């Protein structure tokens, strides 16, 4: 088992642009592979960025739409009013500009190396 980072997952029941965070989960000892690249297409440049995270501690299983941040993010979202929530979204995006939205979660919790594979953008 190869690990190189920790991560924080925020459960999101909102959209990718407007968060509706219900709880925060810190997940230690993950393998984080940040793939940032550009592909030259016929009509211009297409940027293809993706993050692949292998989670070996399966206590919490993220779902597509959740927010993932590398490291131990200690940000707490306000949940009182819509205006406060919008202000929290802006503040979070400023503090953690490298956050990503989880696009797919594959469960490989079997065999000799059980893990969960997360793809995010």
CSV table of C-alpha atoms in Angstrom, one decimal:
chain,number,residue,atom,x,y,z
A,1,UNK,CA,0.0,0.0,0.0
A,2,UNK,CA,1.6,3.2,-1.2
A,3,UNK,CA,0.4,6.4,0.5
A,4,UNK,CA,1.6,10.0,-0.1
A,5,UNK,CA,-1.1,12.3,1.3
A,6,UNK,CA,-4.2,12.9,3.4
A,7,UNK,CA,-7.5,14.3,2.1
A,8,UNK,CA,-10.7,15.8,3.3
A,9,UNK,CA,-14.1,15.1,1.8
A,10,UNK,CA,-17.1,17.3,2.2
A,11,UNK,CA,-20.5,15.7,1.7
A,12,UNK,CA,-22.3,17.9,-0.8
A,13,UNK,CA,-26.0,17.7,-1.6
A,14,UNK,CA,-25.9,20.8,-3.8
A,15,UNK,CA,-24.5,21.4,-7.2
A,16,UNK,CA,-20.9,21.9,-8.2
A,17,UNK,CA,-21.3,25.7,-8.3
A,18,UNK,CA,-23.4,26.1,-5.1
A,19,UNK,CA,-22.4,23.8,-2.2
A,20,UNK,CA,-24.8,22.4,0.4
A,21,UNK,CA,-22.3,20.7,2.7
A,22,UNK,CA,-23.7,18.4,5.4
A,23,UNK,CA,-20.5,17.0,7.0
A,24,UNK,CA,-16.8,16.8,6.7
A,25,UNK,CA,-14.6,13.6,6.6
A,26,UNK,CA,-10.9,13.6,7.1
A,27,UNK,CA,-9.3,10.5,5.5
A,28,UNK,CA,-5.6,9.9,6.3
A,29,UNK,CA,-3.1,7.8,4.3
A,30,UNK,CA,-4.4,8.0,0.7
A,31,UNK,CA,-2.6,7.9,-2.6
A,32,UNK,CA,-3.2,11.2,-4.4
A,33,UNK,CA,-2.3,11.5,-8.1
A,34,UNK,CA,-2.9,14.9,-9.5
A,35,UNK,CA,-2.8,14.8,-13.3
A,36,UNK,CA,-2.8,18.2,-14.9
A,37,UNK,CA,-2.3,18.3,-18.6
A,38,UNK,CA,-3.1,19.9,-21.9
A,39,UNK,CA,-4.0,18.2,-25.2
A,40,UNK,CA,-3.7,20.0,-28.4
A,41,UNK,CA,-6.8,19.5,-30.5
A,42,UNK,CA,-7.5,20.6,-34.1
A,43,UNK,CA,-9.6,23.6,-33.1
A,44,UNK,CA,-7.4,24.6,-30.1
A,45,UNK,CA,-6.1,23.5,-26.7
A,46,UNK,CA,-8.2,21.3,-24.5
A,47,UNK,CA,-7.2,21.2,-20.9
A,48,UNK,CA,-7.8,17.8,-19.3
A,49,UNK,CA,-7.3,17.8,-15.5
A,50,UNK,CA,-8.1,15.0,-13.2
A,51,UNK,CA,-7.3,13.8,-9.8
A,52,UNK,CA,-7.2,10.1,-8.9
A,53,UNK,CA,-7.3,9.2,-5.2
A,54,UNK,CA,-6.9,5.7,-3.8
A,55,UNK,CA,-8.6,5.4,-0.4
A,56,UNK,CA,-7.5,2.4,1.8
A,57,UNK,CA,-9.6,3.3,4.9
A,58,UNK,CA,-13.1,2.5,3.8
A,59,UNK,CA,-14.9,3.9,6.9
A,60,UNK,CA,-16.6,6.5,4.8
A,61,UNK,CA,-17.3,6.0,1.1
A,62,UNK,CA,-17.5,9.3,-0.9
A,63,UNK,CA,-20.2,9.8,-3.6
A,64,UNK,CA,-20.1,11.7,-6.9
A,65,UNK,CA,-20.7,15.4,-6.3
A,66,UNK,CA,-18.8,15.5,-3.0
A,67,UNK,CA,-16.0,18.0,-2.6
A,68,UNK,CA,-12.4,16.7,-2.1
A,69,UNK,CA,-9.4,18.7,-0.9
A,70,UNK,CA,-5.8,17.5,-0.5
A,71,UNK,CA,-4.7,17.6,3.1
A,72,UNK,CA,-6.6,18.2,6.4
A,73,UNK,CA,-9.0,21.1,5.5
A,74,UNK,CA,-10.5,22.5,8.7
A,75,UNK,CA,-13.0,24.8,7.0
A,76,UNK,CA,-16.5,24.7,8.5
A,77,UNK,CA,-19.4,25.8,6.3
A,78,UNK,CA,-22.1,28.1,7.7
A,79,UNK,CA,-25.6,26.5,7.6
A,80,UNK,CA,-27.9,29.2,8.9
A,81,UNK,CA,-29.1,31.2,5.9
A,82,UNK,CA,-28.7,31.2,2.1
A,83,UNK,CA,-26.7,34.4,2.2
A,84,UNK,CA,-24.3,33.0,4.9
A,85,UNK,CA,-24.0,29.8,2.9
A,86,UNK,CA,-23.1,31.7,-0.3
A,87,UNK,CA,-20.4,33.7,1.7
A,88,UNK,CA,-19.0,30.4,3.0
A,89,UNK,CA,-18.8,29.0,-0.5
A,90,UNK,CA,-16.8,32.1,-1.7
A,91,UNK,CA,-14.5,31.9,1.4
A,92,UNK,CA,-13.9,28.1,0.9
A,93,UNK,CA,-13.1,28.6,-2.8
A,94,UNK,CA,-10.5,31.3,-1.9
A,95,UNK,CA,-8.9,29.3,0.9
A,96,UNK,CA,-8.8,26.0,-1.2
A,97,UNK,CA,-8.6,26.9,-4.9
A,98,UNK,CA,-7.3,23.4,-5.8
A,99,UNK,CA,-10.5,21.7,-4.5
A,100,UNK,CA,-12.2,19.2,-6.9
A,101,UNK,CA,-15.6,17.7,-7.4
A,102,UNK,CA,-15.8,14.0,-7.3
A,103,UNK,CA,-17.0,12.6,-10.6
A,104,UNK,CA,-16.8,8.8,-10.0
A,105,UNK,CA,-16.2,6.4,-7.2
A,106,UNK,CA,-15.2,2.7,-7.8
A,107,UNK,CA,-15.4,0.2,-5.0
A,108,UNK,CA,-12.6,-2.4,-5.1
A,109,UNK,CA,-13.0,-3.6,-1.5
A,110,UNK,CA,-12.0,-7.2,-2.2
A,111,UNK,CA,-8.8,-9.2,-2.8
A,112,UNK,CA,-5.4,-8.6,-1.4
A,113,UNK,CA,-5.5,-4.8,-1.5
A,114,UNK,CA,-9.1,-3.5,-0.8
A,115,UNK,CA,-9.5,0.2,-1.8
A,116,UNK,CA,-11.8,2.8,-3.2
A,117,UNK,CA,-10.8,4.6,-6.4
A,118,UNK,CA,-12.0,8.3,-6.7
A,119,UNK,CA,-11.8,10.3,-9.8
A,120,UNK,CA,-12.3,14.1,-9.4
A,121,UNK,CA,-12.1,17.2,-11.5
